[in-house]
mmCIF file of C-alpha atoms in Angstrom:
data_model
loop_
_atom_site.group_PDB
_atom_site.id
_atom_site.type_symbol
_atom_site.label_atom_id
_atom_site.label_comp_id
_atom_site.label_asym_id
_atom_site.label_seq_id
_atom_site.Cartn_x
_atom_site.Cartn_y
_atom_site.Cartn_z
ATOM 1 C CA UNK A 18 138.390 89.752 127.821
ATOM 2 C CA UNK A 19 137.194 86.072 126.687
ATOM 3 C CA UNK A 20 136.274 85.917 123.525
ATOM 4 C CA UNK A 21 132.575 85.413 121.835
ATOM 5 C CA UNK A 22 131.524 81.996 120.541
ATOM 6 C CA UNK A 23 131.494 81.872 116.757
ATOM 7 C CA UNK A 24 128.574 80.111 116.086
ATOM 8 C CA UNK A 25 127.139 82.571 118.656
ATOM 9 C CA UNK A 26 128.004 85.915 116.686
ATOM 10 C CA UNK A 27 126.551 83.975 113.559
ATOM 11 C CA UNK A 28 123.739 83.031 115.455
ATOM 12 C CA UNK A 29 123.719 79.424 114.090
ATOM 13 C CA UNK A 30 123.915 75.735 115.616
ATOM 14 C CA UNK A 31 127.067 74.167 115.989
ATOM 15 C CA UNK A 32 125.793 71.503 113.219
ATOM 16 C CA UNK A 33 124.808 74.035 111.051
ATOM 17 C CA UNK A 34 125.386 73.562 107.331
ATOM 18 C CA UNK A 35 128.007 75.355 105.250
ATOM 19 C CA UNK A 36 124.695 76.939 103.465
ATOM 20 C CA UNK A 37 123.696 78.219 106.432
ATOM 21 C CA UNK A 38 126.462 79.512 107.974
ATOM 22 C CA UNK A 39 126.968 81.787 104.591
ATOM 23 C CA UNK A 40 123.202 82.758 105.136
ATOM 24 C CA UNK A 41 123.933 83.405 108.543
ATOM 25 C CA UNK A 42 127.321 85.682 107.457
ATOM 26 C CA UNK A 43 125.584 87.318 104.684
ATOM 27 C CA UNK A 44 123.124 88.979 106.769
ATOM 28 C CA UNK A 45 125.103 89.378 109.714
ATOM 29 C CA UNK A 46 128.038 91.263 107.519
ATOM 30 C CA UNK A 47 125.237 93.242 106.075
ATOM 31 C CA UNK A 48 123.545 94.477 109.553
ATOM 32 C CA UNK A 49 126.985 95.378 110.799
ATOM 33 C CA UNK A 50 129.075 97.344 108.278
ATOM 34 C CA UNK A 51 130.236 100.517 108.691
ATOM 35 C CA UNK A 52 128.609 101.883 105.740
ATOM 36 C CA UNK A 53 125.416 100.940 106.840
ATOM 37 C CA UNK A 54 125.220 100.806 110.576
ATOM 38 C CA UNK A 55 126.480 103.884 112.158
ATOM 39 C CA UNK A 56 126.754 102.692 115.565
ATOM 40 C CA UNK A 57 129.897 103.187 116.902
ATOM 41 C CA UNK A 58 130.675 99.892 117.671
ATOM 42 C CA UNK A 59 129.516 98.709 114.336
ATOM 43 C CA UNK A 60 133.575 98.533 113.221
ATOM 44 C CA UNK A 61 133.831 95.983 115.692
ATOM 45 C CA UNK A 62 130.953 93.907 115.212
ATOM 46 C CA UNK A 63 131.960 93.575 111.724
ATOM 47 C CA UNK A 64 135.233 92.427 112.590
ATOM 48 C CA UNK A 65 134.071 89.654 114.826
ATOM 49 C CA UNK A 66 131.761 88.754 112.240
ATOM 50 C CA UNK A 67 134.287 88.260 109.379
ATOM 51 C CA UNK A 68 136.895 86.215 111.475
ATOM 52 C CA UNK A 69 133.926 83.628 112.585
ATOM 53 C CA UNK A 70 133.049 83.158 109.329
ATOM 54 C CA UNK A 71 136.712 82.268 108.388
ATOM 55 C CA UNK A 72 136.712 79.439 110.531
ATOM 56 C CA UNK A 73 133.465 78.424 110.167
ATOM 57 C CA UNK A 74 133.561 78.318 106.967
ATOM 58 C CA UNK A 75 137.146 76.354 106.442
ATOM 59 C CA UNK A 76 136.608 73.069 107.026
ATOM 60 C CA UNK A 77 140.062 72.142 108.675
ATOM 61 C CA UNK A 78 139.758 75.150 110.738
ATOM 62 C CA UNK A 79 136.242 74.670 111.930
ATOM 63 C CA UNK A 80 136.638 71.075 112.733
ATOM 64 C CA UNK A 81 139.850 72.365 115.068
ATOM 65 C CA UNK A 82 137.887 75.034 116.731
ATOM 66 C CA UNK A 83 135.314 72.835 117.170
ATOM 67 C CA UNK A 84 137.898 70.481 119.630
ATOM 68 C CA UNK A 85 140.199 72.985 120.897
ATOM 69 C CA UNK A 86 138.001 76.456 120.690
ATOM 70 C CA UNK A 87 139.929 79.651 120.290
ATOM 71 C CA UNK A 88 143.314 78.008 120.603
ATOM 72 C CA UNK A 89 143.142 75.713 117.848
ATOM 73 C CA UNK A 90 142.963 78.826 115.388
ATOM 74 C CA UNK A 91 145.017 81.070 117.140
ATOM 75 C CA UNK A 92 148.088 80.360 115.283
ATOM 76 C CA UNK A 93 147.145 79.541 112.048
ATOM 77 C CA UNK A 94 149.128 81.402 109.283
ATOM 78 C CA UNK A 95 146.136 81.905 106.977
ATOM 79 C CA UNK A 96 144.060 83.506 109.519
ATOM 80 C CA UNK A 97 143.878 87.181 110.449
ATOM 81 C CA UNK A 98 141.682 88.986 112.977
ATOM 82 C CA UNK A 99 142.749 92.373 112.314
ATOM 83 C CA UNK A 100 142.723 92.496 108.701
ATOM 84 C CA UNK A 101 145.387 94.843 108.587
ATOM 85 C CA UNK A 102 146.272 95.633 104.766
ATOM 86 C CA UNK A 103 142.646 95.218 103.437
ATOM 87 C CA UNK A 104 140.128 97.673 102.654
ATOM 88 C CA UNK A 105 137.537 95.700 105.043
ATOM 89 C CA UNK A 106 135.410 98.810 105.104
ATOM 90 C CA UNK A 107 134.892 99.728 101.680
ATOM 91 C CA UNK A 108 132.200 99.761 99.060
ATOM 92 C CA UNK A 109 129.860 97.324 100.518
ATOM 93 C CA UNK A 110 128.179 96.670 97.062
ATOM 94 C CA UNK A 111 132.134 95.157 95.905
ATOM 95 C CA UNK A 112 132.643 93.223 98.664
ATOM 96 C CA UNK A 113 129.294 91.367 98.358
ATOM 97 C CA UNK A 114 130.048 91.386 94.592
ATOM 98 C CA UNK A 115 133.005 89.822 94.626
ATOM 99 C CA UNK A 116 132.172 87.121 97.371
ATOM 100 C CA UNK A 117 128.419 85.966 95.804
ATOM 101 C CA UNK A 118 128.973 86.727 92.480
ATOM 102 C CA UNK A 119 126.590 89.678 92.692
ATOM 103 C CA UNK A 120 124.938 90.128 89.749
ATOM 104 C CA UNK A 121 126.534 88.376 86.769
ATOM 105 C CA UNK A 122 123.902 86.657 85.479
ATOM 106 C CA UNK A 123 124.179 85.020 82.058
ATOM 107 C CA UNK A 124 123.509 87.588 79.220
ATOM 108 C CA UNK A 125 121.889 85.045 77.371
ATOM 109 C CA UNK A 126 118.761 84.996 79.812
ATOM 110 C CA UNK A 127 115.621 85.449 78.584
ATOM 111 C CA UNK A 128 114.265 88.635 79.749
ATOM 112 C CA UNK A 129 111.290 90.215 79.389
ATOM 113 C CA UNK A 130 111.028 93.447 77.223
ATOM 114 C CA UNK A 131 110.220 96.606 78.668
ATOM 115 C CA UNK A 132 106.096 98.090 78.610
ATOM 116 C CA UNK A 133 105.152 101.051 76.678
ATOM 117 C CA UNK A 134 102.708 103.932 78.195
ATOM 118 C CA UNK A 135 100.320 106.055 75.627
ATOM 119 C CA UNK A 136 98.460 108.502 76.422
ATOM 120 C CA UNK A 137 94.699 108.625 75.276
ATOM 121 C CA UNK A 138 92.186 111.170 75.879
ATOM 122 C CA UNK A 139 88.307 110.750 75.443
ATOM 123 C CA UNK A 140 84.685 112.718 75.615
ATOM 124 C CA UNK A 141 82.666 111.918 78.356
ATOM 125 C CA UNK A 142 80.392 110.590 76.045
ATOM 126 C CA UNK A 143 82.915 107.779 74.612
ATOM 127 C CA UNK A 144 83.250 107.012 78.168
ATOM 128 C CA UNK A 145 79.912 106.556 78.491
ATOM 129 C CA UNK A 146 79.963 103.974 76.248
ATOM 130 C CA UNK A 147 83.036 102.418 75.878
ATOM 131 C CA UNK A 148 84.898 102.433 72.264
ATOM 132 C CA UNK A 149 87.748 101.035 70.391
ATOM 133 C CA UNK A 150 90.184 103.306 69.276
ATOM 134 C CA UNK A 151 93.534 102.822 67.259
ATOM 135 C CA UNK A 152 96.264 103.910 68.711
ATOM 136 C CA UNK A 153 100.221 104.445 67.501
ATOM 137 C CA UNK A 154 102.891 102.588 69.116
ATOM 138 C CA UNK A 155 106.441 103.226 68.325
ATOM 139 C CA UNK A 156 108.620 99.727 69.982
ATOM 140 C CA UNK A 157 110.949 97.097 69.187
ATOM 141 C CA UNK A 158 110.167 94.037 67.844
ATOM 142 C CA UNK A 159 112.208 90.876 66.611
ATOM 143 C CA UNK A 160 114.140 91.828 63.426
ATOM 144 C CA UNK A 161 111.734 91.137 60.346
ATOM 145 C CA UNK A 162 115.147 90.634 58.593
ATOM 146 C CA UNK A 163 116.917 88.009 60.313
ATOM 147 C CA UNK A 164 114.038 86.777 62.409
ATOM 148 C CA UNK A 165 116.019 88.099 65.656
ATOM 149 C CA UNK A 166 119.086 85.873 64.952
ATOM 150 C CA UNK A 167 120.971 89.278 64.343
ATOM 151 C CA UNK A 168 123.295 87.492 61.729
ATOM 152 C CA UNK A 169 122.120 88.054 57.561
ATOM 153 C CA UNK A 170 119.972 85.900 56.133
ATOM 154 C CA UNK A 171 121.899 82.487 55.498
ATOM 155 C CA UNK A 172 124.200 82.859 57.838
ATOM 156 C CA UNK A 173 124.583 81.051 61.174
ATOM 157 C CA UNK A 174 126.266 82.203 63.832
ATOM 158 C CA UNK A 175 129.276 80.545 65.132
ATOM 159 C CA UNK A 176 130.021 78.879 68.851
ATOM 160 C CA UNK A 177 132.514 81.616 71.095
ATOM 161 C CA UNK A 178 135.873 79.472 71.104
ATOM 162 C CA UNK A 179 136.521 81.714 74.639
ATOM 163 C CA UNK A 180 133.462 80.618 76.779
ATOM 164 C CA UNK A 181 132.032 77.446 74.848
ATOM 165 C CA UNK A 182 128.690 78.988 73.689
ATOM 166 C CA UNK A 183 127.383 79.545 77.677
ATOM 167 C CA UNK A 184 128.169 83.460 77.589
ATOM 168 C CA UNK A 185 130.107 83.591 80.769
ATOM 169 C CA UNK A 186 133.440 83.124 82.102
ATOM 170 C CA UNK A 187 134.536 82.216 85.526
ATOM 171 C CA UNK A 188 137.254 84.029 87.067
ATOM 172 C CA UNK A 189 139.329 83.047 90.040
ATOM 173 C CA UNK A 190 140.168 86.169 92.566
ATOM 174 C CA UNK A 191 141.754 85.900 95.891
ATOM 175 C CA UNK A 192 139.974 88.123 98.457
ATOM 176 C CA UNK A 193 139.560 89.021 102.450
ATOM 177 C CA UNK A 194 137.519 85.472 102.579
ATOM 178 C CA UNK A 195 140.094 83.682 100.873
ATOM 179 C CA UNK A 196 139.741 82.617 96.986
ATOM 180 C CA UNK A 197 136.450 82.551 94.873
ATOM 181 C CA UNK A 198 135.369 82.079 91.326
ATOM 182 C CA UNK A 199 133.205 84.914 90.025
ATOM 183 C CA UNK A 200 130.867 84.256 87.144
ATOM 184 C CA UNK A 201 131.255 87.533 84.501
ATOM 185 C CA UNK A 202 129.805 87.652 81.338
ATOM 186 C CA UNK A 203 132.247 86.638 78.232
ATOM 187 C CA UNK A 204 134.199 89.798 76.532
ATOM 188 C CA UNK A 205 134.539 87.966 73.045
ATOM 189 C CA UNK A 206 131.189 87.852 72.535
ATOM 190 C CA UNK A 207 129.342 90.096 74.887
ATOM 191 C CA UNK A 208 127.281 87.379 76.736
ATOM 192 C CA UNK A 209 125.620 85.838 74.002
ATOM 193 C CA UNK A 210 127.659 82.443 73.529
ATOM 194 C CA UNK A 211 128.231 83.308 69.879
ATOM 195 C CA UNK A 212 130.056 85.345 67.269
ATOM 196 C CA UNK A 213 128.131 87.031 64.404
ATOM 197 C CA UNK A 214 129.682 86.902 61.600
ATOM 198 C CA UNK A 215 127.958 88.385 59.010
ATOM 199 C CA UNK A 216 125.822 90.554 60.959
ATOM 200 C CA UNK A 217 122.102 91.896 59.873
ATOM 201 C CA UNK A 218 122.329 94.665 57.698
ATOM 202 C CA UNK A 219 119.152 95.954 58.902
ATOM 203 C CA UNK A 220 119.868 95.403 62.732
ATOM 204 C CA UNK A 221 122.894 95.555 62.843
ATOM 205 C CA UNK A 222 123.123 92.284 64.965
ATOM 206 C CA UNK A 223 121.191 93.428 67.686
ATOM 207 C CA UNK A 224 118.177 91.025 66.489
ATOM 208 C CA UNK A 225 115.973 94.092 67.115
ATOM 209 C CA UNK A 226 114.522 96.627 65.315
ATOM 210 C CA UNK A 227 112.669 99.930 65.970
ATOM 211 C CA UNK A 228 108.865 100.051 63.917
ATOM 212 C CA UNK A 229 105.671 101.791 64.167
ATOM 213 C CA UNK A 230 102.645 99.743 64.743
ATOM 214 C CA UNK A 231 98.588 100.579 65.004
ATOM 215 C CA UNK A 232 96.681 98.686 67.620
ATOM 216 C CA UNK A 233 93.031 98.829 68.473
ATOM 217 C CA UNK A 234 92.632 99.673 71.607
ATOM 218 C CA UNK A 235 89.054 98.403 73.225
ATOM 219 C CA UNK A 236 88.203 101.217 76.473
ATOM 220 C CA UNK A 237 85.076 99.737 78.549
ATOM 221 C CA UNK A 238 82.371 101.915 79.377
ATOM 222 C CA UNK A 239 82.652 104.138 82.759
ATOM 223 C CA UNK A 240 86.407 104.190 82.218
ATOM 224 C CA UNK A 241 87.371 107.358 84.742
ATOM 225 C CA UNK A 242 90.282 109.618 84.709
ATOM 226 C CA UNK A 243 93.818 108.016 85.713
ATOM 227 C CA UNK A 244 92.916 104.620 85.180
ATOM 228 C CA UNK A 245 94.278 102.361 82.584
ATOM 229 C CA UNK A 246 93.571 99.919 79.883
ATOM 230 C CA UNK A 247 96.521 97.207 79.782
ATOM 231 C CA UNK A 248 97.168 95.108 76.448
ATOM 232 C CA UNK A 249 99.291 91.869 77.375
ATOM 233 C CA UNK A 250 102.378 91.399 75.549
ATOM 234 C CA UNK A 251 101.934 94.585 73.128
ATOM 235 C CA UNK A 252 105.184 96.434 74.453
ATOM 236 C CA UNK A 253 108.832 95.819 73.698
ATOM 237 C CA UNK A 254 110.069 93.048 72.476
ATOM 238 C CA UNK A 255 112.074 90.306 74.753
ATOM 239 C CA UNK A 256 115.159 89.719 74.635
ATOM 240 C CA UNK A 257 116.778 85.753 74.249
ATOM 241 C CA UNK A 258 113.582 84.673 74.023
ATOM 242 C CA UNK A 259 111.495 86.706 76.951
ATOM 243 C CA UNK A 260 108.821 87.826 76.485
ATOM 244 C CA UNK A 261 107.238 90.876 75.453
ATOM 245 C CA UNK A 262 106.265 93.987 77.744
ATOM 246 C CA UNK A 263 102.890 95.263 78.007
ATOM 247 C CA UNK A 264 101.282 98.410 76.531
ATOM 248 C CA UNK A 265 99.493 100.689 79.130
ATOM 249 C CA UNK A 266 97.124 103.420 77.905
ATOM 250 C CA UNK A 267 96.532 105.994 80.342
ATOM 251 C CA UNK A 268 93.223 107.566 80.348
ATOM 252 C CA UNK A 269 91.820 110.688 80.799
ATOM 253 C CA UNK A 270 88.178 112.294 79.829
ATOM 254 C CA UNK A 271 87.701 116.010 78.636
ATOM 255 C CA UNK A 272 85.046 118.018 81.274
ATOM 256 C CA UNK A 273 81.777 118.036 79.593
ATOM 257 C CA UNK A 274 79.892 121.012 78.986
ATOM 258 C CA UNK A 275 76.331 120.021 80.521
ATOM 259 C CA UNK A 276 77.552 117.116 83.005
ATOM 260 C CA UNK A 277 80.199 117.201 85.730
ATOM 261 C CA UNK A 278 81.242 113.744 87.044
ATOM 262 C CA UNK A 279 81.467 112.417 90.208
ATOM 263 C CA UNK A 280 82.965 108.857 90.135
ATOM 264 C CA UNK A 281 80.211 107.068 88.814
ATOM 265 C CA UNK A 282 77.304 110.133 89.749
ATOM 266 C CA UNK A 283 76.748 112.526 86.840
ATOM 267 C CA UNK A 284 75.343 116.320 88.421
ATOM 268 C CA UNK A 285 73.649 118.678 86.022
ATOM 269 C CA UNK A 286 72.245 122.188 86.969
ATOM 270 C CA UNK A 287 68.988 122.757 85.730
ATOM 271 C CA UNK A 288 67.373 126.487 85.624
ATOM 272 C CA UNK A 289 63.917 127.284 87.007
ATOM 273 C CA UNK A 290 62.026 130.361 87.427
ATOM 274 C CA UNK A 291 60.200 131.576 90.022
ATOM 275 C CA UNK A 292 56.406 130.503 89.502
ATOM 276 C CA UNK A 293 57.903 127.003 88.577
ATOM 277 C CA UNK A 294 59.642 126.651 91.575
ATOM 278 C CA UNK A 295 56.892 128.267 93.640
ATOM 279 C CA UNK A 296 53.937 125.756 92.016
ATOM 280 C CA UNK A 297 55.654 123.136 90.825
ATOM 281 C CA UNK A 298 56.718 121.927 87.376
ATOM 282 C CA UNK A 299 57.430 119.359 84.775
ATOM 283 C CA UNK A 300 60.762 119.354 83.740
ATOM 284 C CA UNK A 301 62.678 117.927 80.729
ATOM 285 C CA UNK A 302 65.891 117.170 81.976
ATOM 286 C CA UNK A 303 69.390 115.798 79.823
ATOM 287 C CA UNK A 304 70.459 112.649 80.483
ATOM 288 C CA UNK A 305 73.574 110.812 78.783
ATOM 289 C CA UNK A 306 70.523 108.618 76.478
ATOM 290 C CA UNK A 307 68.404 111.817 76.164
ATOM 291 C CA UNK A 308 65.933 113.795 78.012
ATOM 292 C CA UNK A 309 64.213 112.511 80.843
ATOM 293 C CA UNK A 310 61.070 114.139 82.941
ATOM 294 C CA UNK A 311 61.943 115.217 86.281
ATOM 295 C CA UNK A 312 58.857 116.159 88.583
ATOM 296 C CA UNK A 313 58.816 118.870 90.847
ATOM 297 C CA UNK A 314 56.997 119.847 93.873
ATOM 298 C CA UNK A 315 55.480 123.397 94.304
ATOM 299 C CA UNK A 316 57.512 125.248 97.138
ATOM 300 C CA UNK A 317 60.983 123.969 96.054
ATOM 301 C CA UNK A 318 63.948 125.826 97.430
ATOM 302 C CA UNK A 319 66.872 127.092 94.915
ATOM 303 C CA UNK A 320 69.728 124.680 95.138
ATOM 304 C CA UNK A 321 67.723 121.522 95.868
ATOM 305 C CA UNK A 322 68.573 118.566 94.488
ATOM 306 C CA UNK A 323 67.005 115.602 93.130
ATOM 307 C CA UNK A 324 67.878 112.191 92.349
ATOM 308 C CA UNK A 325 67.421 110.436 88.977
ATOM 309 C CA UNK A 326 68.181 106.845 89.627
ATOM 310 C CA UNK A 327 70.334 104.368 87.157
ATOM 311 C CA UNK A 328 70.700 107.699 84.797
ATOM 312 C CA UNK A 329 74.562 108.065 85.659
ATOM 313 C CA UNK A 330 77.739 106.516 84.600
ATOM 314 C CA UNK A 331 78.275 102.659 84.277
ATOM 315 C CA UNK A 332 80.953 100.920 86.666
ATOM 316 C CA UNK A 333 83.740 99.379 84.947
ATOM 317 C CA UNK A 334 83.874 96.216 86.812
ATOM 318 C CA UNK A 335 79.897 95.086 86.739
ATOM 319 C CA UNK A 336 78.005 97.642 84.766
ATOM 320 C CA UNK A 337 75.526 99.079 87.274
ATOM 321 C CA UNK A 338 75.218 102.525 86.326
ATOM 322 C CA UNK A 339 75.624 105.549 88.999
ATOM 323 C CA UNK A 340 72.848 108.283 89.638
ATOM 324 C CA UNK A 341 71.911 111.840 87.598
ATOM 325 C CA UNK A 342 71.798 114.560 90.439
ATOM 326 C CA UNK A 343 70.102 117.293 89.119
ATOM 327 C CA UNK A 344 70.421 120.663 91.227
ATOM 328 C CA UNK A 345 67.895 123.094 90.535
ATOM 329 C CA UNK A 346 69.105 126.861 90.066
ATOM 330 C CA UNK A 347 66.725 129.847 90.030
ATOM 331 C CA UNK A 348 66.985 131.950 87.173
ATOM 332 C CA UNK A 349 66.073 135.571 87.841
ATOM 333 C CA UNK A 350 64.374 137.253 85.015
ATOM 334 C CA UNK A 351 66.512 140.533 83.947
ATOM 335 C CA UNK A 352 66.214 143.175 81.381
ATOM 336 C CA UNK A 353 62.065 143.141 81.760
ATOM 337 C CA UNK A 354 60.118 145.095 79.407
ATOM 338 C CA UNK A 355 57.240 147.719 80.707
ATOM 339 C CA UNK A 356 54.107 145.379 81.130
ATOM 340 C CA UNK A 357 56.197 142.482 82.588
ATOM 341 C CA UNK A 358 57.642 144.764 84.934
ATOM 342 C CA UNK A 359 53.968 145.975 85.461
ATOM 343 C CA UNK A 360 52.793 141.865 85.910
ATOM 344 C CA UNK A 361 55.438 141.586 88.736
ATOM 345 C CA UNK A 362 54.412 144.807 90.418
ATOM 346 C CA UNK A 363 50.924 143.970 90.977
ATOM 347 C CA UNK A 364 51.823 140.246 91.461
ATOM 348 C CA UNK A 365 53.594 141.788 94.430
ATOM 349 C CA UNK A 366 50.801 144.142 95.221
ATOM 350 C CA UNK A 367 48.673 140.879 95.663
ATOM 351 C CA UNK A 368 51.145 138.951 97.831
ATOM 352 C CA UNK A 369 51.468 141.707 100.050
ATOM 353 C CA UNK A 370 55.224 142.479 99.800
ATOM 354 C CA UNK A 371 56.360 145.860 100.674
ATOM 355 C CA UNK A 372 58.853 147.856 99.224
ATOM 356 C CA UNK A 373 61.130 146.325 102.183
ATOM 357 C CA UNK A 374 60.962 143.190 101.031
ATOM 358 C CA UNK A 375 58.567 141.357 103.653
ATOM 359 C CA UNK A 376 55.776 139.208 102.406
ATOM 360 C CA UNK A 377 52.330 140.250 103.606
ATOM 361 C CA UNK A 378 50.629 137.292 105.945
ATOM 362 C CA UNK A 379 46.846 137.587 105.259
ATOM 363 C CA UNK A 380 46.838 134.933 102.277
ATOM 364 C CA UNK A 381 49.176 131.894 101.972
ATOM 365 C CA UNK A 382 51.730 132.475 99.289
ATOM 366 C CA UNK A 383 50.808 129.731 96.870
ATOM 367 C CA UNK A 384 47.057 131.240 96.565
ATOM 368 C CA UNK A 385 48.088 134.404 95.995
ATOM 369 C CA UNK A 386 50.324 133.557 93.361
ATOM 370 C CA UNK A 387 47.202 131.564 91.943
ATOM 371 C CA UNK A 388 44.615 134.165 92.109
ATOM 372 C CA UNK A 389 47.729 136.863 90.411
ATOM 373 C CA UNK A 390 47.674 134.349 87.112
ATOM 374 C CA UNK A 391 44.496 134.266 87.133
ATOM 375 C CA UNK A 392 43.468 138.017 87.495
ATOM 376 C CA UNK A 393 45.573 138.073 84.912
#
């Protein structure tokens, strides 16, 4: 069976760059092995990828497959196909690691310090309004004691004599691809690119230290449950220079006893009795700034609602305020002495209702309910 073209399997041109070709390899290698692809040709594929990228990648070799194809490579000592002897199919994650160095990255990078979440919980009516409240936030900062040097006061820490001050090491390691130098961070002095040697008494030479802090925390008005207030650089300290994380505070607002929220809608029940809901009434209804008069028409049903407009809760972003929806419930009188019970009966005797229930139709309801006050 003729062989594939190897700039085919990498899917690259034949004047592509050395860059490219390990692009090309990288991803290819990836799609193909074993321990991700479970097709079950995927040993194969991964095979074929590996030995094009051993020629392609040698510059002798590429330049004699590049006259002579297949045969120029075919004998060369340093090339195998088969890659009997090597553990070609294990731990993806070291192979990768190895080859590109994976992630040894200088310990000495600045790197930005981790954020801190608080929890804060508010009335409705501090929502309402927005207010600042002082919260306590237990972080790291820089070490007030050695001003995040981690050595004492005085005392200046010293060049590593094993990496030259740059915190890494390179180390050469032969491999399936051949050899390559792999960055790791220096032993002596743990990545930093120098040796403490008087080290911070009260940091112990980590440059950091663990403190308690109060911040003022302003919440904007309308603030809802489950969204947050972010403070910039109020977290964790950096480290080698990053940074600081942010400080999150997580909101949440108690249920009220009058209101119930609805985003930015407020609802309220309001109780009416029978006559007001029959004639009509003027209400004095709660708002979040105080009472406000609601009008209602005569003949309103139980459970109707009615709209109060601007009297709700502000939006964060703009400060428009929501609506008051106030749903009318009718209170039924209980526990009624002898005369009221006596008003009601003949108040009943002049609508026309029977003892089944069913209202009489010679008068219209609202008269008869007029003429009944004023009989009486």
């Amino acid at each position: 069976m003729a062989k594939r073209d190897y700039y085919e399997i990498l899917g690259v041109s034949r004047d592509a760059s050395e860059e490219e070709i390990r692009k090309a390899f990288r991803k290819k290698a990836l799609d193909s092995h074993p321990d991700r692809n479970k097709s079950p040709d995927a040993s194969e594929k991964f095979k074929e990828v590996n030995e094009a990228y051993q020629v392609l990648s040698d510059t002798d070799r590429r330049s004699r497959y590049d006259r002579l194809g297949h045969a120029g490579v075919a004998s060369d000592p340093g090339f195998t196909r088969d890659f009997e002897g090597f553990d070609v199919f294990g731990g993806l994650g070291d192979i990768f690691d190895t080859f590109f160095g994976g992630a040894s990255q200088s310990q000495n990078a600045p790197r930005r310090g981790d954020d801190v979440h608080l929890q804060l919980t508010l009335d409705l009516e501090e929502a309402y309004l927005g207010v600042e409240k002082k919260v306590k936030v237990e972080r790291t900062q820089r070490c007030r004691a050695c001003s995040g040097s981690g050595s004492e006061p005085g005392a200046t820490p010293v060049r590593c004599a094993d990496c030259q001050g740059y915190g890494q090491l390179k180390r050469a390691q032969r491999s399936l691809f051949g050899q390559f130098v792999q960055i790791v961070p220096c032993s002596s002095c743990r990545g930093r690119g120098s040796i403490i040697q008087k080290p911070c008494v009260n940091c112990r030479a980590v440059g950091l230290e663990r403190v308690k802090a109060d911040i003022n925390v302003k919440v904007p008005s309308g603030i809802d449950n489950g969204m947050q207030v972010r403070l910039t650089s109020e977290g964790h300290a950096g480290v080698n220079g990053g940074p600081p994380g942010s400080l999150y505070i997580n909101v949440s607002v108690k249920p009220h006893s009058v209101f119930h929220r609805d985003g930015v809608n407020l609802l309220v029940d309001m109780p009416i009795n029978f006559l007001q809901a029959a004639l009509g009434a003027d209400l004095k209804v709660p708002t979040m700034n105080g009472a406000e008069e609601l009008k209602i028409p005569p003949g309103t049903q139980p459970d109707a609602v009615f709209r109060l407009k601007g009297k709700g809760m502000p939006h964060v972003r703009d400060h428009s305020k929501g609506d008051l929806l106030v749903q009318v419930k009718l209170a039924v009188p209980t526990g009624l002495d002898p005369e009221q019970k006596e008003g009601l009966e003949n108040l009943a005797k002049i609508m026309g209702w029977t003892n089944n229930g069913q209202p009489g139709k010679d008068k219209g309801i609202f008269n008869k309910i007029k003429d009944a006050i004023a009989g009486s």
